[in-house]
Structure formats: C-alpha cells, structure tokens
Coordinates of C-alpha atoms and ligand atoms in Angstrom, one line a residue:
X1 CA 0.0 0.0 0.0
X2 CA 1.2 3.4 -0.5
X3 CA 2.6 5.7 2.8
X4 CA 0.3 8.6 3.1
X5 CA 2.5 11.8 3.0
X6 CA 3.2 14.5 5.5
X7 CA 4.6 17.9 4.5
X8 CA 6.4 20.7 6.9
X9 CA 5.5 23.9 5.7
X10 CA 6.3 27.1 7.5
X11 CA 8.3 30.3 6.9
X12 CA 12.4 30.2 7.6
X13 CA 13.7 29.4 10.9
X14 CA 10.7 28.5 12.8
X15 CA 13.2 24.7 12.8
X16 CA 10.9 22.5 10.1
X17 CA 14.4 20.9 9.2
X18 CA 15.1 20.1 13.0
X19 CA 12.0 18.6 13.4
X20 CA 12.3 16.7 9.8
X21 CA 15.3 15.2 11.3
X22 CA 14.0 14.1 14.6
X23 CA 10.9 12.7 12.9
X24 CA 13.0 10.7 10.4
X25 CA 15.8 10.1 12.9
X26 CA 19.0 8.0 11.9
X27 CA 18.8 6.8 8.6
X28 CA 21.7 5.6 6.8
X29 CA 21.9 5.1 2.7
X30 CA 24.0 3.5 0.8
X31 CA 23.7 7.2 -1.5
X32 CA 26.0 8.6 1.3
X33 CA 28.6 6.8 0.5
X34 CA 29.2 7.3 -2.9
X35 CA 31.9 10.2 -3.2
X36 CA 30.6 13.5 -4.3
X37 CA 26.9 12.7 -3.3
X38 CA 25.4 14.1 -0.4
X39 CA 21.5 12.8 0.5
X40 CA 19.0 15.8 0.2
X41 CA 17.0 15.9 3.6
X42 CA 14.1 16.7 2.1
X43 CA 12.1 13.7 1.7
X44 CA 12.2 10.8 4.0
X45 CA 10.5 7.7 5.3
X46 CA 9.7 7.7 8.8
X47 CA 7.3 5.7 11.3
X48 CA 5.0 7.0 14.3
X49 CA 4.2 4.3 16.6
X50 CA 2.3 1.3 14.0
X51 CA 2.5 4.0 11.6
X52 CA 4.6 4.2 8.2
X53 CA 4.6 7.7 6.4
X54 CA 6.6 9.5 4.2
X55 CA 8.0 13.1 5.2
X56 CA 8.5 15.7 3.1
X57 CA 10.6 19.3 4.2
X58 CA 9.2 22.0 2.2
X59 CA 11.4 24.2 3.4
X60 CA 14.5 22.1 1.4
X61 CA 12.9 23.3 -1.5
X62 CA 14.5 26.3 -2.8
X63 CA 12.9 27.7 -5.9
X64 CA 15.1 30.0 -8.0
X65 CA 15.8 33.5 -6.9
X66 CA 12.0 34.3 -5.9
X67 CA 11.8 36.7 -3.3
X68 CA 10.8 35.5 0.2
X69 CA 7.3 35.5 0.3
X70 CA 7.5 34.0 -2.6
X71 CA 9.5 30.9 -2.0
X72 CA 6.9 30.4 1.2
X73 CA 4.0 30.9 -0.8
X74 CA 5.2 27.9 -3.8
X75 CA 6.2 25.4 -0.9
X76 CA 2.8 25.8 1.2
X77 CA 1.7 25.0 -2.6
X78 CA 3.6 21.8 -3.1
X79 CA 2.8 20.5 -0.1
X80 CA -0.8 20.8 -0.8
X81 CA -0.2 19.1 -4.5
X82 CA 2.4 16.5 -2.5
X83 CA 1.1 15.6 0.6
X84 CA -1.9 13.9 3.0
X85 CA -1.7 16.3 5.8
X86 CA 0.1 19.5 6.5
X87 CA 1.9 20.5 9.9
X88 CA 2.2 24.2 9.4
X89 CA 5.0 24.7 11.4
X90 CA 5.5 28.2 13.9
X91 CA 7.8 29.6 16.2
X92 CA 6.5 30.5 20.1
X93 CA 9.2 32.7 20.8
X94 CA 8.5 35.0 18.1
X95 CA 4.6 34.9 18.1
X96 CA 2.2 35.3 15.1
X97 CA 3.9 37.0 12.3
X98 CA 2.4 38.3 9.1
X99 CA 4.4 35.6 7.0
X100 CA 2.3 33.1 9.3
X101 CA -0.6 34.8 8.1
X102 CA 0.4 34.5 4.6
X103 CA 1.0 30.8 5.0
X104 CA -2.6 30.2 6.8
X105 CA -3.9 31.8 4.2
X106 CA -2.9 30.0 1.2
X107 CA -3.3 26.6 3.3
X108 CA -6.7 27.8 3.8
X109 CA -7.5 27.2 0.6
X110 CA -6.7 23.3 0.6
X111 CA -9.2 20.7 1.9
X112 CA -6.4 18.8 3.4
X113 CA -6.0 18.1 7.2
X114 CA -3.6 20.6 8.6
X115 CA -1.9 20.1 12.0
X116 CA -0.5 23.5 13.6
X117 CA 2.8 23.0 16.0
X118 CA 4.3 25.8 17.6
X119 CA 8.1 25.1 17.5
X120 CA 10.6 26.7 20.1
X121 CA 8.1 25.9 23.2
X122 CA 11.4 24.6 25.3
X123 CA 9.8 24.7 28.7
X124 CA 6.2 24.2 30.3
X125 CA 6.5 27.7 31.4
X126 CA 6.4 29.3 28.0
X127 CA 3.1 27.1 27.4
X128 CA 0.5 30.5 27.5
X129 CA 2.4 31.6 24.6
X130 CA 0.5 29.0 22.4
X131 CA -3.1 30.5 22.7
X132 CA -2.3 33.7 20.2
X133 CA -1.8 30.8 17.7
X134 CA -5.4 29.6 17.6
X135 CA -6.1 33.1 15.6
X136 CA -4.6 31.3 12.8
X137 CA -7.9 29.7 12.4
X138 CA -6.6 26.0 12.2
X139 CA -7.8 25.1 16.0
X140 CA -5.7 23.8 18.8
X141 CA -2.0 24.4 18.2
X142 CA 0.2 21.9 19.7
X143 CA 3.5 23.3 21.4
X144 CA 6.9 21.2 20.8
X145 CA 10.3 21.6 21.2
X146 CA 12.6 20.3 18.0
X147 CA 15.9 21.1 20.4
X148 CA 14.5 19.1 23.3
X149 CA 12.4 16.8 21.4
X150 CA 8.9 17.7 23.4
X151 CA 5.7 17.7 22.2
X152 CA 6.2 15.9 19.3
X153 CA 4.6 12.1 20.5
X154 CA 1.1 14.3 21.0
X155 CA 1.7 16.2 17.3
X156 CA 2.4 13.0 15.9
X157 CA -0.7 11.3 17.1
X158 CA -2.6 14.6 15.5
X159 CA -0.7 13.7 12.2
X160 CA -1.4 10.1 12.0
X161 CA -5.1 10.2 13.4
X162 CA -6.2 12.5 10.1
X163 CA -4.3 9.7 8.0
X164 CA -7.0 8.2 5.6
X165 CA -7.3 5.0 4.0
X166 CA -5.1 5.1 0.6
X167 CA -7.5 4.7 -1.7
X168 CA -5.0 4.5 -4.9
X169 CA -5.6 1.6 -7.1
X170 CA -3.3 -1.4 -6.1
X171 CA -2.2 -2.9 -9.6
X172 CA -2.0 -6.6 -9.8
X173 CA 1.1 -8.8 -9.6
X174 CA 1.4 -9.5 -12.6
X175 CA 1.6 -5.9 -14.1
X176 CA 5.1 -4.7 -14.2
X177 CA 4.9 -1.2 -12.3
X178 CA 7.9 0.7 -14.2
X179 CA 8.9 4.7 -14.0
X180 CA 11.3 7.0 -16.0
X181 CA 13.1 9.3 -13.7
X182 CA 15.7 11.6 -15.0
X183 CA 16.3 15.3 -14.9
X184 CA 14.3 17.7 -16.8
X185 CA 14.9 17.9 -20.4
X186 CA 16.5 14.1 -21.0
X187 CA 13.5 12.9 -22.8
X188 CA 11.3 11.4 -20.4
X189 CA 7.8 12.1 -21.6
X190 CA 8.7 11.6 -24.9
X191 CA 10.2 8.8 -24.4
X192 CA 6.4 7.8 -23.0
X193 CA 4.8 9.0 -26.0
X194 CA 7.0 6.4 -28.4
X195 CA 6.3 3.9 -25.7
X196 CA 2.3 4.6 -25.9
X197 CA 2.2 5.1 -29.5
X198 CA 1.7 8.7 -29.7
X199 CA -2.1 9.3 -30.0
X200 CA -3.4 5.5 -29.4
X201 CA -3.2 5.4 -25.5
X202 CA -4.3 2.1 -24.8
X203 CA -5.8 1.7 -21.7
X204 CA -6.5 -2.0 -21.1
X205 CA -8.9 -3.2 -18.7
X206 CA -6.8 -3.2 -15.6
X207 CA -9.4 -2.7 -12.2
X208 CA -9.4 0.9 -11.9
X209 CA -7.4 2.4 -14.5
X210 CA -9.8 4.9 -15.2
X211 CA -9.6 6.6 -11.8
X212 CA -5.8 6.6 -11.2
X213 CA -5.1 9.8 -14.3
X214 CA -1.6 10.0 -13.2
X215 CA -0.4 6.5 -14.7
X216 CA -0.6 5.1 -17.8
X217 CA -1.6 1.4 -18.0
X218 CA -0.9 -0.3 -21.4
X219 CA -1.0 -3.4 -23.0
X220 CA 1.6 -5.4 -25.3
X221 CA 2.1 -9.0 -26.7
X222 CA 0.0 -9.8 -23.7
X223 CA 2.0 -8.2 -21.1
X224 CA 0.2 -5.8 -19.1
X225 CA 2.5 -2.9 -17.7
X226 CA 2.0 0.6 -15.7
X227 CA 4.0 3.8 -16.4
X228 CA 4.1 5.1 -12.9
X229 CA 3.7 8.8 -12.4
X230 CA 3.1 10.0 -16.3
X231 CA 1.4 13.2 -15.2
X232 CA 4.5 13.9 -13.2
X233 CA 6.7 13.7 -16.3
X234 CA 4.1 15.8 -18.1
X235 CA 4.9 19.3 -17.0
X236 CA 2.2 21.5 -15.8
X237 CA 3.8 24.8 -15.8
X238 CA 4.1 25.9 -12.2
X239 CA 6.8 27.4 -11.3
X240 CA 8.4 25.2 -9.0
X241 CA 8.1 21.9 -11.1
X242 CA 11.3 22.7 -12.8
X243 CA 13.2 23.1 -9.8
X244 CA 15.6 20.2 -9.0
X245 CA 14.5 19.1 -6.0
X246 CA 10.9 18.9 -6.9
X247 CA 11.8 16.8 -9.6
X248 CA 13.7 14.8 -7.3
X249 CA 10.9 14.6 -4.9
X250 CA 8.8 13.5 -7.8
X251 CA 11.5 10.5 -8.5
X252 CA 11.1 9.8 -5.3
X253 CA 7.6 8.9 -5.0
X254 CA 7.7 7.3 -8.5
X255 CA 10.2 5.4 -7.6
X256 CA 8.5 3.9 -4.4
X257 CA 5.3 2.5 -6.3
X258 CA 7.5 0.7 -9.1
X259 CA 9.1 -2.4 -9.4
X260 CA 11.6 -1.3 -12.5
X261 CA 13.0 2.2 -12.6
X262 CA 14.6 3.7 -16.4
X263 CA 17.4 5.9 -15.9
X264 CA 17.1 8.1 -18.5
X265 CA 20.2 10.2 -19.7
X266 CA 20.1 12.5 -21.8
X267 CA 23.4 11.1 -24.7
X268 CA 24.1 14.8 -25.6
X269 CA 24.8 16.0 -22.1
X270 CA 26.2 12.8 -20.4
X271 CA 26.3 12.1 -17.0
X272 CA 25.6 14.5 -14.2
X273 CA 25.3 14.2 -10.5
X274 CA 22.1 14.5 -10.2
X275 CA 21.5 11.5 -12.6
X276 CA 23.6 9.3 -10.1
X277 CA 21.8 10.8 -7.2
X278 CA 18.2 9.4 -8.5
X279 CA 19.6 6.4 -9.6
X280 CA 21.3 5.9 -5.7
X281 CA 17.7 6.2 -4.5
X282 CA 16.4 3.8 -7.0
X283 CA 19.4 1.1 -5.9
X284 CA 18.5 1.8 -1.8
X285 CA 14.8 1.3 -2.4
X286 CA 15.8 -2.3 -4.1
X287 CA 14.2 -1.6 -7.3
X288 CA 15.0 -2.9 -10.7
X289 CA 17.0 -1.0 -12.6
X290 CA 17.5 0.1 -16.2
X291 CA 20.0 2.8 -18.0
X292 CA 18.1 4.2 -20.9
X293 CA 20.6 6.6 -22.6
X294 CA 17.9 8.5 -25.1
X295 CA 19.0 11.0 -27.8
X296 CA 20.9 8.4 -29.1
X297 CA 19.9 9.3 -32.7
X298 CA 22.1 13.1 -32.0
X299 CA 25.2 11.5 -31.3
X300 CA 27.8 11.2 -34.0
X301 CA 28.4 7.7 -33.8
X302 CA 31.2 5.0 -35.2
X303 CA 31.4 1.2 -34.2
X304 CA 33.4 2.4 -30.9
X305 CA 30.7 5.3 -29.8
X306 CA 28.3 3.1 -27.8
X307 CA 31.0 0.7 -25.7
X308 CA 32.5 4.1 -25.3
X309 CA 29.5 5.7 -23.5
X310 CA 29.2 2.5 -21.8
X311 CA 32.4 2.1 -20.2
X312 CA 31.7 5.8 -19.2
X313 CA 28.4 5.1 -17.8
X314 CA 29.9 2.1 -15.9
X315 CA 32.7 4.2 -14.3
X316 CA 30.0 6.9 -12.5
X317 CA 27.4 4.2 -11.8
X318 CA 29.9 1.4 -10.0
X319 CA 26.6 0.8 -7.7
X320 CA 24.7 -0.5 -10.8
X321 CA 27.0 -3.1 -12.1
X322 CA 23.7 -5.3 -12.6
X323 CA 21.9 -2.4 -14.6
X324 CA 21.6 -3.2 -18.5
X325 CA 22.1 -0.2 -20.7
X326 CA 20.0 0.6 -23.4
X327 CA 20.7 2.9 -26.2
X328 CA 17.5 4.5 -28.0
X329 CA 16.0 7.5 -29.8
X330 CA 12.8 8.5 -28.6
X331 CA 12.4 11.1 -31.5
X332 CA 13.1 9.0 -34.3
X333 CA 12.2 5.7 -32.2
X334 CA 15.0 3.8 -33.4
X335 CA 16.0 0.7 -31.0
X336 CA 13.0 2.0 -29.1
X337 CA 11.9 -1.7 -29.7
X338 CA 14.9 -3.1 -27.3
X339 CA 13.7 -1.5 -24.3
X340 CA 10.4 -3.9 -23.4
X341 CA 12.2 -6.7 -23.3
X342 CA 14.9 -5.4 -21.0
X343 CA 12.1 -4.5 -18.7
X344 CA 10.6 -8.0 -18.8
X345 CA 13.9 -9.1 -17.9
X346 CA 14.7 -7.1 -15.3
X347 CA 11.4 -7.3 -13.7
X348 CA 11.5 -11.4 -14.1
X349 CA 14.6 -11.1 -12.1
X350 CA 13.6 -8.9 -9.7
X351 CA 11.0 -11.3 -8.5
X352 CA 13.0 -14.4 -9.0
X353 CA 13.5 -17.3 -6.5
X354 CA 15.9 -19.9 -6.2
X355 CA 16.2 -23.1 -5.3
X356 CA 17.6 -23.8 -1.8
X357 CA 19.6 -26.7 -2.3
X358 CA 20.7 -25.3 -5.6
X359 CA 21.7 -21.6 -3.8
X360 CA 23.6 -23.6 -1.3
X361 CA 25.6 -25.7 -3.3
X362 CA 26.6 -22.0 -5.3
X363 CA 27.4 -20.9 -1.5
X364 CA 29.6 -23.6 -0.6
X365 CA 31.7 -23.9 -4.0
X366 CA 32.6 -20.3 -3.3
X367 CA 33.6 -21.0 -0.3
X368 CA 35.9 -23.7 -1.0
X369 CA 37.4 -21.5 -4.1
X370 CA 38.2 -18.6 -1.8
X371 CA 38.1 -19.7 2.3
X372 CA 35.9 -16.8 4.6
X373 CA 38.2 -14.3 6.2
X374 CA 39.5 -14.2 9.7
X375 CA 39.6 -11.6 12.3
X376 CA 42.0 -11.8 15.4
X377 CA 42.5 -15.5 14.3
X378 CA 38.7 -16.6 14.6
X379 CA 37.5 -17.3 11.0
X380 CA 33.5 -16.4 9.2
X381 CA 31.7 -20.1 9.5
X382 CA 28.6 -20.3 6.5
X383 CA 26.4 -22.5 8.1
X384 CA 23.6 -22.1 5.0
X385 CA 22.1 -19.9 2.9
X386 CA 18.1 -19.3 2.1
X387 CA 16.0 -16.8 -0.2
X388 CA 13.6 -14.9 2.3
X389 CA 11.9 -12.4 -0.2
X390 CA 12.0 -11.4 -3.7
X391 CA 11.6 -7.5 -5.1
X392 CA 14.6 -7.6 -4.5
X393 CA 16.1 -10.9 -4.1
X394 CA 17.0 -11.0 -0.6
X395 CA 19.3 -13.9 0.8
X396 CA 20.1 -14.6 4.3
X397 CA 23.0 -16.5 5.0
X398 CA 23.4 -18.1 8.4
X399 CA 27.2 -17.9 10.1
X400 CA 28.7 -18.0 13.4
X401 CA 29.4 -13.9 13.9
X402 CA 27.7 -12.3 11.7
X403 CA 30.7 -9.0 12.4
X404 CA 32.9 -11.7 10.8
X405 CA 31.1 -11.1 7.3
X406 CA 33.2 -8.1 5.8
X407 CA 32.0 -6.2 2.9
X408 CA 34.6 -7.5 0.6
X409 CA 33.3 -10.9 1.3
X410 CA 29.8 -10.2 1.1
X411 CA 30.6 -8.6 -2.5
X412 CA 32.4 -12.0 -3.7
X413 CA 29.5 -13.9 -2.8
X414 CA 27.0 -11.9 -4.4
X415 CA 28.9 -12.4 -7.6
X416 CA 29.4 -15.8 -7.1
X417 CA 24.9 -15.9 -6.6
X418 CA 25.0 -13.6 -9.8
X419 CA 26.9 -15.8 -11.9
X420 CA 25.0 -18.5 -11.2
X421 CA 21.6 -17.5 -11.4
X422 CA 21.9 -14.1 -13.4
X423 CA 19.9 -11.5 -11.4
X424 CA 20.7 -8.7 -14.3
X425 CA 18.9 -5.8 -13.5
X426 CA 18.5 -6.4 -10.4
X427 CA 19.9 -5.2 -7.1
X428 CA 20.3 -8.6 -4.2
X429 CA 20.5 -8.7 -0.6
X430 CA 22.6 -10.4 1.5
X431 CA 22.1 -10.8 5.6
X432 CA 24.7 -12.1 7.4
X433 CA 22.9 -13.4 10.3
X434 CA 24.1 -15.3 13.7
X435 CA 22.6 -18.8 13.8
X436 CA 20.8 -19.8 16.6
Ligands
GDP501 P1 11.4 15.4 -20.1 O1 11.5 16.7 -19.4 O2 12.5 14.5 -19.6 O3 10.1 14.8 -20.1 O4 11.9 15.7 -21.6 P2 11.0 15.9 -22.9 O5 10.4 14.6 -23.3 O6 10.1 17.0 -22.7 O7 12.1 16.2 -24.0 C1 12.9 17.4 -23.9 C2 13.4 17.8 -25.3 O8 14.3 16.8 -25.8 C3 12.3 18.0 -26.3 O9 12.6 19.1 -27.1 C4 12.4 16.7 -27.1 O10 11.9 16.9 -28.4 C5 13.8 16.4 -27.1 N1 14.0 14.9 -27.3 C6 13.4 13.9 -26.6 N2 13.9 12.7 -27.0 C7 14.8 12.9 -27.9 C8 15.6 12.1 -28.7 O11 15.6 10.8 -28.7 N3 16.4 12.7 -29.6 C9 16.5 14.0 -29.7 N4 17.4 14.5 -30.6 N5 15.8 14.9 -29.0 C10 14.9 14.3 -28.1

C-alpha cells in the first residue's frame, strides 16, 4: 500500500528541518557513500508508533531567486499538490507574524488536514504563549520543542489520526509497475509518447485504471504494464516543477510505487550528479533498474561510440554493475523496440527465486574457491544460505558472527549468486545473520 504523505510547511527558521530530522531520525543510505553525493534531507520515510509515512521538508525546496514570500508561498503550494496532511510549522518565541498569516492563508484554501505546531516551546512555562496561535484559524496548536524533542509524540498522534485510507488503485502482480526518472529535459515524456504510441493510449482493462489519471496502463504481446507517475513527467507549468528538487521529490515517489526504474540520460549532455543521485535512491529502495541513454539518434556515432558511452556510464554508476544499458531515440524511435524486453527481464529477475539446495551448493563452492576471512584469528563459518523475499532478491546467510562477514566478502559472494543464477537488472541482498 502506499505511505500517506506528510509535508512541513512554515516560513524560515521556525526549525521544520530540525524537526524533519528528529521525525526521520538516523537513517543511513547507501547514497552517502558514494563520493561527491550528499543525500538531500528533504524527503524521508519515517514511522510514528504502528504507523509508516513519508516526510516531506518544504522548506528544502529552494525555488530560483523568488523573493521571500514568494519561495513560502510555492512550498505551502507543493505540499498541498504532494502531501496527505500539512503540519504548518511556527515559532513560540516569536509569536504570530504576518508571513504566518500568509502561510494560513494559502493553506486555507486546501481541503487537506492541517496540523498546527508551535516550535521553540522549550519549557512548560512558556506554554500560554500557544493561545495567540489559535487566531490562525486552524484550531488547537500543539506546542513542541525540535531542540528538546517535546511535544512531538502528541503532534504525531494529531498527524497520524487524520491519516486516511489510501484509496489509490493497487495494480496486480502481474503488471510490471515501471517509472522514467531523470532530470528535466533528458526525454522522459517523450520517451512515453513512443512507448504509448503517440495518439493511441491504450488503456487496457486493468481494475481501476480509469480513476488513477496519473499513470498510464498499457498493453503489449500480452504483457500488461503501468507507467508510474506520467502526469508527473508531463509538466504542468508551475513554477516550482522545474526546480531540482521537486523533480527529485517526484522520483522519489515514483520510484517507491514501481518495481523497475529507467534511468534516462540524456546522450548529448552525459552524466551529471544529479543522474547518479536518483539512480542511488532507485538502488537503496531495491528496485530494478535500467540505463536508458535517449538521444541516441544526436550523437555522432562510429562502431566504438556506444562501448565508449558505456564504459563511461559504468565508471559513474559502480553501484549498478547489474543495470543493463540501453541505447535508443525516442524522436526517431529507433531501437526504441529493445527497451520492453529489457524490462521483462529485469522485472522477471527482480522477482525471482531460487532453489535452496541449488543456492547452497553456489554458497559452498565459493567457499571452498576462496576460504571466509578471519579476524584476530577466529574465521566467518557459512552454516547455509536461504531466499527470504523477492523484489529484490534477498538472501540470508546463516554464520557464526555475523561482524565476521566483511564487505569485501559479502561482494564475492554476491557475484558468485549472480553468476549463477543471473539476477541482471537487479539489485540482491545479502544478511549475514548469527545462527541460533
Ligand atoms: P522530459 O523533461 O524528460 O520529459 O523531456 P521531454 O520529453 O520534454 O524532451 C525534452 C526535449 O528533448 C524535447 O525538445 C524533445 O523533443 C527532445 N528529445 C526527446 N527525446 C529525444 C531524442 O531521442 N532525440 C533528440 N534529438 N531529441 C529528443
């Protein structure tokens, strides 16, 4: 099912990304460790007792060189567009301002549930300070402290009791759920286009197709699939849709509700950060992934050109060793024909299982070809190795001290499970776990 979504909206300094941060707590990414890439704190997963959300920091969101009001005015606006409820976030110590004001105002106009917090309430003294906040017109405001972490178990509960049944349509197993995600410009939408056809949109009878506008179920040699998110690659023409983290928010949420993600670059430009960034988040979340390398068609090409790119593409995106790379056109739609069959691969993959006697045997060759490693003279025993869930492929391998498992090890025999069963396209797990 998918999270509901909370937004922080609130003009500068009343502490949304404090309070982002304590909501989300420690969360640790594989994206943080690839050099030159530092994780946005912007948009999150988080829980609240037996609740899952997602959490979204408004404030993160710069958009160009708008003036102030301005800037406050477009994120109270995407978090309306983005998100299930609101906290509209204020500061105690300062009281109501007029930027307040202008923030109710616009949040007025939504029909979603809004929760008010007044930040910077540090001690139950400064409690009285709250009641000027109920002229905001958005009833009780509930007082918390980001910098002492009060307040915020009671705000929560405000959050997660306006939560609503999701009432977005749950596609069936066996559609394959895939996404484009790329920066603006690379070709996403009309990449869509040559995928759809152009004009003939064929919506096939999938259950509910008709009320979910911002996907686009198709049809094709009897493979039903959904393009996650379409409208989102559609540009609307607000303002802050171009802006790079609002795209990047919009990957985000794409990327969550599919199980194959296209990376699309754009051949012309080549790689930039931001196209490894997205593609990091893609990895983490365990989706399939693909490489789509569109504007093929405006390269000048020899025999060499396209293991060229490759290589190139291999170097920056050492993470996706298992993505396949496709090269296409969407303009002239040449090799556009390679790309569903890459998808049915990758998506097979993603949601393959092995055989356990079969996945041990692969476990225990590899260990006799290159022994476990030792630390302070005690040496990693594999006891046995079983598949505990697909999308993605996640194994967990049973072993004396599981601290004993070192990454380089881990890497060897993840190769050693590729090799033998394939897995392209997809990202696997391995657990080392202690047997008990
Ligand atoms: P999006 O922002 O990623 O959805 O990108 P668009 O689909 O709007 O495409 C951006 C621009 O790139 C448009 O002017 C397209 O005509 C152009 N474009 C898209 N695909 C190709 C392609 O395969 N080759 C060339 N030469 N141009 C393309």
């Amino acid at each position: 099912m998918a999270k509901p979504v909370v937004a922080i909206v609130g003009r500068p300094n009343v502490g949304k990304s404090t309070i982002f941060n304590r909501i989300v707590g420690e969360r640790i990414s594989i994206v943080e460790d690839i050099p030159g890439i530092t994780r946005d704190r912007i948009y999150s997963s988080a829980e609240w007792l037996t609740h899952d959300f997602n959490i979204i920091d408004t404030g993160g969101i710069e958009i160009g060189d708008e003036p102030f009001l301005e800037q406050i005015r477009q994120q109270a606006e995407i978090a309306i567009d983005e998100a299930d409820v609101i906290i509209f976030m204020t500061n105690g110590r300062e009281g109501v301002t007029s930027a307040d004001e202008q923030v109710a105002k616009i949040l007025f106009r939504s029909s979603k549930p809004i929760v008010l917090a007044v930040n910077k309430v540090d001690n139950p003294d400064m409690k009285n300070q709250i009641y000027d906040f109920y002229s905001l017109g958005f009833g009780e405001p509930y007082p918390i402290s980001g910098s002492h972490g009060l307040g915020l178990g009671e705000m929560l509960d405000a959050v997660t009791k306006s939560f609503k049944p999701q009432d977005e349509v749950k596609y069936g197993d066996e559609v394959i759920k895939f996404s484009l995600i790329g920066r603006p410009n690379v070709g996403k939408s009309s990449l869509v286009n040559a995928l759809l056809g152009e004009d003939r949109v064929i919506v096939s009878d999938i259950a509910g197709t008709t009320r979910d506008a911002i996907d686009s179920p198709y049809k094709y040699d009897s493979q039903e699939y959904v393009i996650i998110d379409t409208a989102g690659m559609r540009k609307k023409g607000k303002v802050y849709e171009t802006t790079e983290k609002y795209s990047v928010l919009r990957a985000l949420r794409a990327i969550e509700r599919s199980d194959v993600v296209l990376v699309v670059i754009d051949a012309e430009e080549g790689i930039i950060d931001q196209d490894k960034k997205i593609a990091g988040y893609a990895h983490d979340a365990g989706r399939a992934v693909i490489m789509v390398v569109n504007k093929w068609d405006a390269v000048d090409k020899d025999d060499k050109t396209m293991d060229r790119f490759e290589k190139k593409l291999r170097d920056h995106f050492q993470f996706l060793d298992y993505a396949p790379v496709v090269f296409l056109s969407a303009l002239t739609k040449k090799r556009i024909h390679t790309l569903l069959p890459v998808i049915n691969m990758a998506s097979e993959n993603h949601s393959m299982r092995v055989q356990s006697s079969v996945l041990n045997e692969v476990v225990m060759d590899a260990v006799a070809m290159n022994p476990t490693p030792t630390d302070h003279g005690k040496r990693l025993k594999i006891f046995y190795a079983t598949q505990v869930a697909v999308k993605p492929p996640t194994f967990v391998i049973f072993v004396n001290e599981p601290e004993l498992m070192h990454f380089s090890y881990e890497r060897f025999l993840e190769n050693r499970i590729r090799e033998a069963f394939g897995f392209e396209g997809t990202p696997i797990r391995l657990i080392a776990r202690a047997r008990k």
